[in-house]
Coordinates of C-alpha atoms in Angstrom, one line a residue:
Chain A
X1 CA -26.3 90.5 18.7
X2 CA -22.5 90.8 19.5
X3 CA -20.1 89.6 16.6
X4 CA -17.6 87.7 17.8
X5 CA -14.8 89.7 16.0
X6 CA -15.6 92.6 17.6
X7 CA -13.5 94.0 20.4
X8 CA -14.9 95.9 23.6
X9 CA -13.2 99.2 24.6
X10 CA -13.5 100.5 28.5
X11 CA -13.1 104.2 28.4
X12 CA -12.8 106.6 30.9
X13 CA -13.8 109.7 30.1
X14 CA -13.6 113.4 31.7
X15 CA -16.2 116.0 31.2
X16 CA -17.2 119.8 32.3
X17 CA -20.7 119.4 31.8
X18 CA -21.7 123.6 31.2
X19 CA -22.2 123.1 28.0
X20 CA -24.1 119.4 27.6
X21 CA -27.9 118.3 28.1
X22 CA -25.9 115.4 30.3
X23 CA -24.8 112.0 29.3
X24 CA -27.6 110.4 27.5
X25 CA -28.3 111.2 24.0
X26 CA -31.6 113.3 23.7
X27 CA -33.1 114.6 20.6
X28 CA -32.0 118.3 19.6
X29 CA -29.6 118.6 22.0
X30 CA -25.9 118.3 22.8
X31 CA -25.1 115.5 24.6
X32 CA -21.5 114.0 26.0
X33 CA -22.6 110.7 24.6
X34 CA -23.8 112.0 21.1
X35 CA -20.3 113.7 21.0
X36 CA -18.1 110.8 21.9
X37 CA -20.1 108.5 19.3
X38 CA -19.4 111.2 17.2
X39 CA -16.1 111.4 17.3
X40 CA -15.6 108.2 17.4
X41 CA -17.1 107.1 14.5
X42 CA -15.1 109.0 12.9
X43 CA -11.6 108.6 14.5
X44 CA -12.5 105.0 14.0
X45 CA -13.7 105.0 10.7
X46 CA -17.2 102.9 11.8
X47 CA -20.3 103.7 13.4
X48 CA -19.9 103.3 17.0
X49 CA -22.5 103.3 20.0
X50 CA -21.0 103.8 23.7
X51 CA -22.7 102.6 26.6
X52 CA -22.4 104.5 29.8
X53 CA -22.4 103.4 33.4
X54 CA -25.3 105.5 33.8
X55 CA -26.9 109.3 33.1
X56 CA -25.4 111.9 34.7
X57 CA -27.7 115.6 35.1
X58 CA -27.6 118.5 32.5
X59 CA -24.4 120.6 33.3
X60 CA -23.2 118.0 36.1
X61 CA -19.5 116.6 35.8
X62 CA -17.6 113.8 35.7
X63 CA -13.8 113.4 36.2
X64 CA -14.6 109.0 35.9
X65 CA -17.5 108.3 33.8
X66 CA -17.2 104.8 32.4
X67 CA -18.6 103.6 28.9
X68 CA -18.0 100.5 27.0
X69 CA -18.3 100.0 23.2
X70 CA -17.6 97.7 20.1
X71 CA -14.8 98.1 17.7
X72 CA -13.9 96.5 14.5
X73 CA -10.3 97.5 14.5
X74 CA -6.4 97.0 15.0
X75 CA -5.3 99.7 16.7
X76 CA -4.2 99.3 20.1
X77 CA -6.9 100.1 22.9
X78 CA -4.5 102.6 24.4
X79 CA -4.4 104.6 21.1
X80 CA -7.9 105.5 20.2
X81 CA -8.2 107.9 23.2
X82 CA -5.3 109.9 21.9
X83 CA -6.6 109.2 18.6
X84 CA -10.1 110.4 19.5
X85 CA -9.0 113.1 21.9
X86 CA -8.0 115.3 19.1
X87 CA -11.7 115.7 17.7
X88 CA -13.3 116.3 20.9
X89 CA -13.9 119.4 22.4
X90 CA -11.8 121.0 25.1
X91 CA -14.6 119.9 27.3
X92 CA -14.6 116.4 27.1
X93 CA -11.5 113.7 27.1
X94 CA -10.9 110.1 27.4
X95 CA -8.6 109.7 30.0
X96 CA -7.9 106.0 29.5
X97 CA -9.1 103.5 27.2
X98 CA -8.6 99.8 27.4
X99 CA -9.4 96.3 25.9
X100 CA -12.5 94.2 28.1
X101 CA -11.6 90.3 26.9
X102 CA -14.9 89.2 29.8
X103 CA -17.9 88.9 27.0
X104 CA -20.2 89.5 30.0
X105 CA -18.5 92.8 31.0
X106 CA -21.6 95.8 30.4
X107 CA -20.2 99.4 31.8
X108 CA -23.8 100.0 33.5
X109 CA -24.6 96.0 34.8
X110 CA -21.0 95.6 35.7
X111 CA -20.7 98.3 38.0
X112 CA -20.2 97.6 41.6
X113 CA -20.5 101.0 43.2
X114 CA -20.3 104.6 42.0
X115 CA -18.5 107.8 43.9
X116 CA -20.4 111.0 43.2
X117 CA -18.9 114.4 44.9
X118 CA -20.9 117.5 45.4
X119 CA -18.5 120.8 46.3
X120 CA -20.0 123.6 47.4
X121 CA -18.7 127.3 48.8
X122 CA -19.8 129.0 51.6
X123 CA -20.3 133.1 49.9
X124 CA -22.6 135.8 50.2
X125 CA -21.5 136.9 46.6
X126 CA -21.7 133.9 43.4
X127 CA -17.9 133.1 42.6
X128 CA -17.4 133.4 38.9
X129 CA -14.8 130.8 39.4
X130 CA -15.7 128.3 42.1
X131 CA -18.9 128.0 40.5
X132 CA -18.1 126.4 37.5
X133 CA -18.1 123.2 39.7
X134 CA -19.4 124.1 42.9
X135 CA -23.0 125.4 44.1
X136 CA -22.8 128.3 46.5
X137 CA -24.4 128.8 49.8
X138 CA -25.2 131.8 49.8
X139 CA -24.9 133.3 53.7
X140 CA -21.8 134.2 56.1
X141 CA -19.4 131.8 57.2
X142 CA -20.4 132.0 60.6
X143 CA -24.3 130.6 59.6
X144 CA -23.5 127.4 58.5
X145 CA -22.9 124.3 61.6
X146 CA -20.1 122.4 59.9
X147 CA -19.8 119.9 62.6
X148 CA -24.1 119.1 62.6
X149 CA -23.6 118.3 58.8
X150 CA -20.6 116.0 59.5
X151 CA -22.4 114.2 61.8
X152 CA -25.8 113.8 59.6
X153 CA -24.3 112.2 56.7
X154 CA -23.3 109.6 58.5
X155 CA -27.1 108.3 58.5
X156 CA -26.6 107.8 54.9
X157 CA -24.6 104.8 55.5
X158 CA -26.1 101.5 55.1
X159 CA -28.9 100.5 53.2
X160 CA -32.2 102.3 53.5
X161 CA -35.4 103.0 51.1
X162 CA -34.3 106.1 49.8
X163 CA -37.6 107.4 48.1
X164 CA -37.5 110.6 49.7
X165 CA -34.4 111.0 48.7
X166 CA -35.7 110.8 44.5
X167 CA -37.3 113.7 42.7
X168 CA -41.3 112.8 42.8
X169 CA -42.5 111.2 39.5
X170 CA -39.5 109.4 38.8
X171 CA -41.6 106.2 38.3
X172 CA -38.6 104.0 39.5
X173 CA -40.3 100.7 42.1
X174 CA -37.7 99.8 44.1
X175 CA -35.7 102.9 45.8
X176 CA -33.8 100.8 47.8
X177 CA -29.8 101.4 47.7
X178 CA -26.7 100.6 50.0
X179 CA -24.5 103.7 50.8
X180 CA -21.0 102.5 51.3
X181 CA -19.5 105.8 52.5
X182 CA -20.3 109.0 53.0
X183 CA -18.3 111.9 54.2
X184 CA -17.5 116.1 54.4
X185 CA -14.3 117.9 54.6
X186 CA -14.2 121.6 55.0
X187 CA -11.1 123.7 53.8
X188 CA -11.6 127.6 54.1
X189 CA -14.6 128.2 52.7
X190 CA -15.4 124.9 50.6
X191 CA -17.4 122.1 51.4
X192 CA -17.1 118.7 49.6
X193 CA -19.2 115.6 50.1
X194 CA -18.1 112.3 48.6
X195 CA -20.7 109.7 48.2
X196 CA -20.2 106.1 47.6
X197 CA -23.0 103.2 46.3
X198 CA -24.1 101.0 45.2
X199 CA -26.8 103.0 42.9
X200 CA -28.1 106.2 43.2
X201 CA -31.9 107.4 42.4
X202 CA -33.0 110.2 40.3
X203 CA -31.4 113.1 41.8
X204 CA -30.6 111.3 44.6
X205 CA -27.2 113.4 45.4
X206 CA -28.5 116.8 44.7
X207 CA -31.4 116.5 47.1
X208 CA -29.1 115.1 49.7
X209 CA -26.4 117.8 49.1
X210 CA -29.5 120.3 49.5
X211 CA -30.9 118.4 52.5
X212 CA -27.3 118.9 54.1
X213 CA -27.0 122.2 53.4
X214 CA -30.1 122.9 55.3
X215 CA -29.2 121.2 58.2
X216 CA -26.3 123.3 57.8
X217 CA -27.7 126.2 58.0
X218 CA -30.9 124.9 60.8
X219 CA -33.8 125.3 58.2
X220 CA -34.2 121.4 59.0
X221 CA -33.3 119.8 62.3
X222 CA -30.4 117.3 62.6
X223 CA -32.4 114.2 61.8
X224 CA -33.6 115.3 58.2
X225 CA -32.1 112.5 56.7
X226 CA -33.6 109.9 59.2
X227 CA -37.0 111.6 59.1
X228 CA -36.5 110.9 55.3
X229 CA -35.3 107.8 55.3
X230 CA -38.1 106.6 57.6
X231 CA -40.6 108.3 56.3
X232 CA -40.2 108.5 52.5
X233 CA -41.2 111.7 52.3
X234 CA -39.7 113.8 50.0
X235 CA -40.8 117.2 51.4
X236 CA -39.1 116.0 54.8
X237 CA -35.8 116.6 53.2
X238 CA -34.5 119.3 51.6
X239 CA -33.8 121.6 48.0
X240 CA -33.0 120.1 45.1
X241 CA -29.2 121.6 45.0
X242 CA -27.9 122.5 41.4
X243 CA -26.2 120.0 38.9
X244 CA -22.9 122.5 38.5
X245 CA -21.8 121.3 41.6
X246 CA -22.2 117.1 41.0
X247 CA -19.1 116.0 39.6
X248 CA -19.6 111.7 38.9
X249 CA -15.4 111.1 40.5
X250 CA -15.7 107.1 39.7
X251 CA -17.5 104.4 38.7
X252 CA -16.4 100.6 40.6
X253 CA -16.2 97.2 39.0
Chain U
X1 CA -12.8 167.2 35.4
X2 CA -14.2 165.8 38.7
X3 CA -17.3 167.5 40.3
X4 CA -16.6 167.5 43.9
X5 CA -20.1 165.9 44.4
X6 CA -18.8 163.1 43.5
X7 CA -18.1 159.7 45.5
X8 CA -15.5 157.4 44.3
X9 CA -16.1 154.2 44.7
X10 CA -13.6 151.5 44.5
X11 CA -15.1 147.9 43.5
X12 CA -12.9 144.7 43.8
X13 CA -14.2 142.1 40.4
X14 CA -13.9 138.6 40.1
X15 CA -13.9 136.8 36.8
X16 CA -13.5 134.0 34.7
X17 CA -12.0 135.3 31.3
X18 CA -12.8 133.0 28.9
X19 CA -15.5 134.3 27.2
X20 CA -13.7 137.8 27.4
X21 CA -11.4 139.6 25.0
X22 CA -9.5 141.0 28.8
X23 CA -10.4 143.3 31.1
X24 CA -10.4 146.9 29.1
X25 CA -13.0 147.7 26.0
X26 CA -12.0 146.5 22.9
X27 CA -14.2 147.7 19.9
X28 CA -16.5 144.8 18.6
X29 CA -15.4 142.4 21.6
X30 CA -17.0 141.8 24.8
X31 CA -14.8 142.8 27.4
X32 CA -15.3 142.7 31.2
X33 CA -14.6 146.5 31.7
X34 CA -17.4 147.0 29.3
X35 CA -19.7 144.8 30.4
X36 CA -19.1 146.6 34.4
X37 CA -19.6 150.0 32.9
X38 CA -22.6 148.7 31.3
X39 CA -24.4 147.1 34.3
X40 CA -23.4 150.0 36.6
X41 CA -24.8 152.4 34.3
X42 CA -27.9 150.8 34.4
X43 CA -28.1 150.1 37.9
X44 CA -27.1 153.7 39.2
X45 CA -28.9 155.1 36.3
X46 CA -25.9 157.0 35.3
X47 CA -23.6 156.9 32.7
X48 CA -20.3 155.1 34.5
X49 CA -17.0 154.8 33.2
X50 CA -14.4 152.6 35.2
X51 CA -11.0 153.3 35.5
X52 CA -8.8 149.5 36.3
X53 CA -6.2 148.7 38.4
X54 CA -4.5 147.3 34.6
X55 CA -5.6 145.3 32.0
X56 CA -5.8 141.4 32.1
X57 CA -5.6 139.4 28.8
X58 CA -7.5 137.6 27.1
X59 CA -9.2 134.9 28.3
X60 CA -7.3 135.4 31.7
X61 CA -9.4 135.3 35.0
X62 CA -8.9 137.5 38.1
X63 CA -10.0 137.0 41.9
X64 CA -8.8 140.2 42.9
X65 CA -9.3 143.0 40.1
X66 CA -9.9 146.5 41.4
X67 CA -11.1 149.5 40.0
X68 CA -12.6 152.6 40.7
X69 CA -15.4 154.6 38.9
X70 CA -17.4 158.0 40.4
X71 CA -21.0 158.0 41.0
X72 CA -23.6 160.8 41.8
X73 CA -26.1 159.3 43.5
X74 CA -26.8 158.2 47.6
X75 CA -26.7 154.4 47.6
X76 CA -24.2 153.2 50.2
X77 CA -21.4 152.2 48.7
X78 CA -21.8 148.7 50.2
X79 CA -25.0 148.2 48.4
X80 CA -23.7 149.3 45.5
X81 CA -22.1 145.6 45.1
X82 CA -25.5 143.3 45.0
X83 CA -27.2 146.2 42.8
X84 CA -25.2 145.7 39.7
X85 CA -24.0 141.9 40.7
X86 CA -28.3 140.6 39.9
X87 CA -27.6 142.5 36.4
X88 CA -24.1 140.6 35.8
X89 CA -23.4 137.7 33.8
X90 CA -22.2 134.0 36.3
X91 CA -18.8 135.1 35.1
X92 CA -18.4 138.2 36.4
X93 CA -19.0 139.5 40.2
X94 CA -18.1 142.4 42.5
X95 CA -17.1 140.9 45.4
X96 CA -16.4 144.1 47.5
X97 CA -17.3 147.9 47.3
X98 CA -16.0 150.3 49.8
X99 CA -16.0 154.4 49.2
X100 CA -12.4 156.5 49.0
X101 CA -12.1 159.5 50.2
X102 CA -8.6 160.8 48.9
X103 CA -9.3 162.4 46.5
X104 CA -5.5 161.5 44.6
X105 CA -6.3 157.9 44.8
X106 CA -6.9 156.3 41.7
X107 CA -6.6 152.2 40.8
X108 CA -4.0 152.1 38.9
X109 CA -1.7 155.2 39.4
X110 CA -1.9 154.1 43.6
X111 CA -1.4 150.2 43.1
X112 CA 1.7 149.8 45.1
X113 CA 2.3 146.0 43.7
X114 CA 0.2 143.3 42.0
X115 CA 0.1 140.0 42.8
X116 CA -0.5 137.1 40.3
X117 CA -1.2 133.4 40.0
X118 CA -0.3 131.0 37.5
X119 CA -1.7 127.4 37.8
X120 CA -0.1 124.0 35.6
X121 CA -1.0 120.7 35.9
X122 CA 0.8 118.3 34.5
X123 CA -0.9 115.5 32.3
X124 CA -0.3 113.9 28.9
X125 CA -4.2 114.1 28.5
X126 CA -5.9 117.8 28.3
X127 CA -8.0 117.5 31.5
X128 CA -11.3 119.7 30.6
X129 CA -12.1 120.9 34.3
X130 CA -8.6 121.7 35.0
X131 CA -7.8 123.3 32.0
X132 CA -10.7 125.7 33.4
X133 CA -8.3 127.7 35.3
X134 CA -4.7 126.0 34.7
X135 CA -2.9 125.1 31.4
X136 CA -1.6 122.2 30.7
X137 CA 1.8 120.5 30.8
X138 CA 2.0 117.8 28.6
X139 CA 4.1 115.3 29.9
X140 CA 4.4 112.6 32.5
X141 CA 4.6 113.5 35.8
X142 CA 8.4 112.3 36.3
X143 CA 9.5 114.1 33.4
X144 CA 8.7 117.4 35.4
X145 CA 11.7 118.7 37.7
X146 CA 10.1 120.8 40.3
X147 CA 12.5 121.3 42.6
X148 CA 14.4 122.6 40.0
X149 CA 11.8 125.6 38.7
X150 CA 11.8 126.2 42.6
X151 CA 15.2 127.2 42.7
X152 CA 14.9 128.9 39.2
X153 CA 11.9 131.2 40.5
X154 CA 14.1 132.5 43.4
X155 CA 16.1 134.7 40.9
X156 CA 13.2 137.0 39.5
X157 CA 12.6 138.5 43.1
X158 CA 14.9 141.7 43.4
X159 CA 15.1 144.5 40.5
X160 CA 15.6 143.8 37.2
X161 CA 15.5 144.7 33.5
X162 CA 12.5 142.4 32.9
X163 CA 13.0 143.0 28.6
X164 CA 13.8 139.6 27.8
X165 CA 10.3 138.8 29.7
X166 CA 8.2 140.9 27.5
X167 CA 6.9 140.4 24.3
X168 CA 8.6 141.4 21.4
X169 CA 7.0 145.2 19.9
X170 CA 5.5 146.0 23.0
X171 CA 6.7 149.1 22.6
X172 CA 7.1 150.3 26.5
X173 CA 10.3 152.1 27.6
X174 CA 11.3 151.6 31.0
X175 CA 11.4 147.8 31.1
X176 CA 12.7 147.8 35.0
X177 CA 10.5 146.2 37.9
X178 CA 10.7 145.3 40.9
X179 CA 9.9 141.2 41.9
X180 CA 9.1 141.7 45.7
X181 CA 8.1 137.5 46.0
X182 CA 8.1 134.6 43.7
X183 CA 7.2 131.1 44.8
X184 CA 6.3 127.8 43.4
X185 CA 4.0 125.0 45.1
X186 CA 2.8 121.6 44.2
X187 CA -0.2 119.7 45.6
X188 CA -0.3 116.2 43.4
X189 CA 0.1 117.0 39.8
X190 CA -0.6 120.3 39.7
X191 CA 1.7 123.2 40.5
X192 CA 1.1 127.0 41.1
X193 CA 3.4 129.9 40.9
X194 CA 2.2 133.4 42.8
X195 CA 3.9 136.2 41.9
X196 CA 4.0 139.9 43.3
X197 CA 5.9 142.9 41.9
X198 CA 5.5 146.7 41.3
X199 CA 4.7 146.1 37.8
X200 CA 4.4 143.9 35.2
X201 CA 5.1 144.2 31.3
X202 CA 3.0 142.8 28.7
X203 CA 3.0 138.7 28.8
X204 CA 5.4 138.5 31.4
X205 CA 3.5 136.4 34.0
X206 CA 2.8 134.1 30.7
X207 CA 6.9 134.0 29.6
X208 CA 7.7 133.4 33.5
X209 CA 5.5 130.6 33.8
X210 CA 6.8 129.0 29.6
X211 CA 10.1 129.5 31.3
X212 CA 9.5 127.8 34.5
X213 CA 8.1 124.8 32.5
X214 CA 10.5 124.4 30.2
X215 CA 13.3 124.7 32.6
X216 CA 11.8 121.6 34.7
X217 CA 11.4 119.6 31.7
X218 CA 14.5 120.0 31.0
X219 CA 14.3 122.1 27.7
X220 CA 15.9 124.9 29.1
X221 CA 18.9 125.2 31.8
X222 CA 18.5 126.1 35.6
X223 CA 20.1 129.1 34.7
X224 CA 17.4 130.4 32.1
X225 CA 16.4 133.1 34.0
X226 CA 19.4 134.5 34.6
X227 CA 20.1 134.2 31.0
X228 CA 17.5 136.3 29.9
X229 CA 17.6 138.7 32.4
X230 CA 21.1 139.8 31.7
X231 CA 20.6 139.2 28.0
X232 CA 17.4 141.4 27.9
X233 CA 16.7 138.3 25.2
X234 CA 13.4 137.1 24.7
X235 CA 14.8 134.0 22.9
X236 CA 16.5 132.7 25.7
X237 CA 13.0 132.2 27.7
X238 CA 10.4 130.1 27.2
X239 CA 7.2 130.0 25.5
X240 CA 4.1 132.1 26.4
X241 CA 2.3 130.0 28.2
X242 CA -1.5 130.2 27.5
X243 CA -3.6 133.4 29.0
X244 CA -6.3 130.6 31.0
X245 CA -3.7 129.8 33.4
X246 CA -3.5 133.4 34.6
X247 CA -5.3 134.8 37.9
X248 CA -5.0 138.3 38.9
X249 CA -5.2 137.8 42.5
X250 CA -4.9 140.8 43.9
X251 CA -3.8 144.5 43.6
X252 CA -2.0 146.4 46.8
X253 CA -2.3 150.0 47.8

């Protein structure tokens, strides 16, 4: 039940997600969520419960997670993220916070679309500092077909059943989402794919970042991802790839 | 004393400093020198000591650190590299091993010039996967006069007394180096400085990049560098920026 004094707060938040057991509170363990209610409670003198757009994986990122809560309070929306700010940890920051006056406005049911991006390096040896947010692949330059894996994600497009795109057991009915846009870009070494839709299924991004990759590198054949699709296999696509490299860049209302 | 039987082998490091107390051993801290001396001893099954190119700071990263060490033993020296890198900590790799055979070289004593990087970014919020490897400028984006620190940086290259540069009870003597390049970029917010000289006394890298800053926001003249270098006046530059900005990029020979 939503008193009618209360005020809803949009923030945005940044997070480097090394150190957190994700988004979503879980017991006995640090999450970004369980820090930011936190934090906020006490910045704001109340207890305070955020709702997110959505989970996001142990040690994945976001540079645009979205989270809504209610606030018994004067102070101007665009203060309590510099008030809050300074209690949080250097690895999390609300990067904008502002007043919701739509009473049906939810951070999750609102959202429209989400933009994911998965970066990842081409090196035989790890990088100590690319892969803090990137996954490696880890072979020569010379192994990996660029060109093939721009032209397979553009099969993601559309909307398909994307079942074998979902980590088995994930217990969700209907696995049907719309991919809005999809795309690579290459510079030097590093690989980034931005993905854009309407929902995304339980690991949805990593196996396709990992299904990409071994098209990539021809452990599967350019039609994975239609094979998937049209199957709804999951052993038709390909690895699981790591959450350091998933950074969640926006979510769309 | 060398044995003669010895190879020398010269390793090229990448890290990401921030859980390290710098590159040499420290008593009590975790250093990355120690840490290499460590793992190679283990992994040649000898005791190795490393001798580097310099020291980094605290909490300072390098993609380019070099350092030699001699080993006894018949492992080529390219293999030399994955041995210890599947003992290392994520945050530390070799990412090169070749073998030297003159016998004067040595990594420091030979470095001909170093070359460093110092990445900003400016934004009035702490931005957690930035502040990774950048520090922050804490201002608005307009407040920031680049083309200003680019005309500034111009007037380290050349030979100066770099005193004014160094931290106060450092203690060296000859405070004369050479600047053989200095150049500022800017993609978006964030701007990076590279910067290649003979030498480089303690903090400078960190005061040239304070100065830089405060000089486009304004706090210091366009003439701040020239100020201090004929001064020899550590008050007339600006602050020391923070050490997790700071990339040893590479070392020549």
């Amino acid at each position: 039940m939503v008193n009618c004094s209360l005020r809803k707060i949009l923030l945005t938040v940044e997070y480097f997600g090394k150190n957190y057991a994700g988004w979503q509170c879980q017991k006995g363990q640090q999450s970004v969520q369980g820090v930011l209610e936190e934090k906020l409670s006490k910045a704001l003198n109340q207890q305070i419960k955020v709702y997110g757009s959505g989970r996001t994986d142990a040690k994945a990122h976001a540079l645009g997670q979205r989270a809504h809560f209610f606030y018994a309070g004067n102070m101007p929306c665009e203060k309590i993220a510099s008030a809050v700010n300074c209690h949080l940890p250097d690895d999390i920051r609300i990067t904008e916070s502002v007043e919701i006056f739509d009473s049906d406005f939810h951070a999750q049911y609102s959202a429209k679309s989400k933009t994911y991006m998965y970066k990842f390096y081409i090196s035989r040896t790890l990088s100590p500092i690319r892969n803090l947010t990137a996954a490696q692949i880890p072979c020569h330059e010379s192994k990996v077909d660029f060109e093939k894996m721009q032209r397979a994600v553009k099969n993601l497009i559309g909307t398909h059943d994307f079942k074998g795109f979902s980590s088995v057991g994930s217990g969700i009915k209907n696995t049907v989402r719309t991919i809005f846009d999809a795309s690579l870009t290459k510079k030097d070494n590093e690989i980034t794919l931005v993905i854009k839709g309407n929902g995304f299924l339980y690991n949805m991004v990593r196996i396709i970042a990992g299904t990409l990759v071994w098209i990539g590198i021809g452990r599967l054949g350019e039609d994975a991802i239609e094979k998937t699709l049209q199957s709804g296999l999951r052993k038709n696509a390909g690895k699981t790839f790591p959450a350091h490299g998933l950074t969640l860049l926006s979510v769309e209302y």
